[in-house]
Coordinates of C-alpha atoms in Angstrom, one line a residue:
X1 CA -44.7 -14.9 -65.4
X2 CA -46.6 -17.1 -63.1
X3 CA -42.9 -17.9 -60.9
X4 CA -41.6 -16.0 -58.4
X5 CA -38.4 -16.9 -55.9
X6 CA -37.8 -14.6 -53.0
X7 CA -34.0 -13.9 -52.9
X8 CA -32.0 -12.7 -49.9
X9 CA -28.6 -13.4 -50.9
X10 CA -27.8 -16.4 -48.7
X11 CA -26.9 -20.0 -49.5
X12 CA -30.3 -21.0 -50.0
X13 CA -31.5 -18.1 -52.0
X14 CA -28.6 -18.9 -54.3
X15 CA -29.1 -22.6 -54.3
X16 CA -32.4 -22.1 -55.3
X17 CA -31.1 -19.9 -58.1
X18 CA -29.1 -22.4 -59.9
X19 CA -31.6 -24.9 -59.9
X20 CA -33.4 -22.5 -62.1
X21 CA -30.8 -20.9 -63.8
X22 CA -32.0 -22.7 -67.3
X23 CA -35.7 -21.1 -66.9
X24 CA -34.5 -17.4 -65.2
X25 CA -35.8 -15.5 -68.4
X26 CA -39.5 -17.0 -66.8
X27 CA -39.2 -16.1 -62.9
X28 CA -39.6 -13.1 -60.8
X29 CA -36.5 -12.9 -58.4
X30 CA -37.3 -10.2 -55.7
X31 CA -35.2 -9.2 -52.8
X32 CA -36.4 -7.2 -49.9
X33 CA -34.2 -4.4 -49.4
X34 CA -34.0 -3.0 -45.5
X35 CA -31.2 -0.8 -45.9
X36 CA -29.2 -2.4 -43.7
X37 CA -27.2 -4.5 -45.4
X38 CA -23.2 -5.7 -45.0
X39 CA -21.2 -4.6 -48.2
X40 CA -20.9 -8.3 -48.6
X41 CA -24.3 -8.8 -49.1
X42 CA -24.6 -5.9 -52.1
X43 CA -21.8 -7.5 -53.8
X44 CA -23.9 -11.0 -54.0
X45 CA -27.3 -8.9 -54.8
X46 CA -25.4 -7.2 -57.7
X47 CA -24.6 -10.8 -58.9
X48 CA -27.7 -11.7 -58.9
X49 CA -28.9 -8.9 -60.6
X50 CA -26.8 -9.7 -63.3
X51 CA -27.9 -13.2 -63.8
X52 CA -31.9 -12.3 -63.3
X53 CA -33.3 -10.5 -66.0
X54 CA -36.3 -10.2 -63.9
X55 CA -34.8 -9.1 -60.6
X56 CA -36.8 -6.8 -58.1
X57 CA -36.2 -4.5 -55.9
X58 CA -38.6 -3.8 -52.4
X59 CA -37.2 -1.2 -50.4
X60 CA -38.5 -0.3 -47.4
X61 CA -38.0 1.6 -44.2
X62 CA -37.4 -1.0 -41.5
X63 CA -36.7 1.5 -38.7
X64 CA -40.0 3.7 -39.1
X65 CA -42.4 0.6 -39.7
X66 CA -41.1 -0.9 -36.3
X67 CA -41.6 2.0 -34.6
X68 CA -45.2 2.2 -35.8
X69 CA -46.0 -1.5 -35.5
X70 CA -43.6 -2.6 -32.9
X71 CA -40.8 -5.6 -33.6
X72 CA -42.1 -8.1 -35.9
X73 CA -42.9 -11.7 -34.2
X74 CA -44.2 -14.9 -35.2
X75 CA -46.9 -15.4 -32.4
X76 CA -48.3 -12.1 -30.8
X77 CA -51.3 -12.1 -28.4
X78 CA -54.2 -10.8 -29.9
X79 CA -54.8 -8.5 -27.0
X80 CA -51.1 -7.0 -26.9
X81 CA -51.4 -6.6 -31.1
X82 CA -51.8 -3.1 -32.6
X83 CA -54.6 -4.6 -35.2
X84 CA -57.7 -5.3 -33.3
X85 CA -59.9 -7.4 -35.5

């Protein structure tokens, strides 16, 4: 398997689903799991899982990691970052 698709559950998640509905036998759908999710959203994942015979589970502990590392951000200055290179 050389595909994968990063799935959230949203509009474009699932758009980008369909378009490769006739090839999902050959691609790696993972979702990121934070454990805080709207029921909503696990009805949609449980679709998904049963249209992916590839699909993925991550689970992780968002809570405890941003409380080690700090909220996530896109531009951090390298002075104020926990990883000191």
């Amino acid at each position: 398997m050389d595909t994968a698709l990063a799935f959230s559950g949203g509009k474009d998640s699932w758009a980008c689903l369909w378009l490769n509905e006739y090839r999902l036998d050959k691609i790696l759908v993972i979702w990121v799991n934070t454990g805080k999710n709207y029921p909503e959203l696990l009805e949609q994942i449980k679709l998904a899982q049963s249209l992916c015979p590839n699909f993925v589970e991550v689970k992780t502990d968002r809570d405890s990691q941003n409380e080690k590392e700090g909220l996530p951000s896109d531009v951090v200055p390298i002075d104020l970052s926990l990883i000191h290179i």
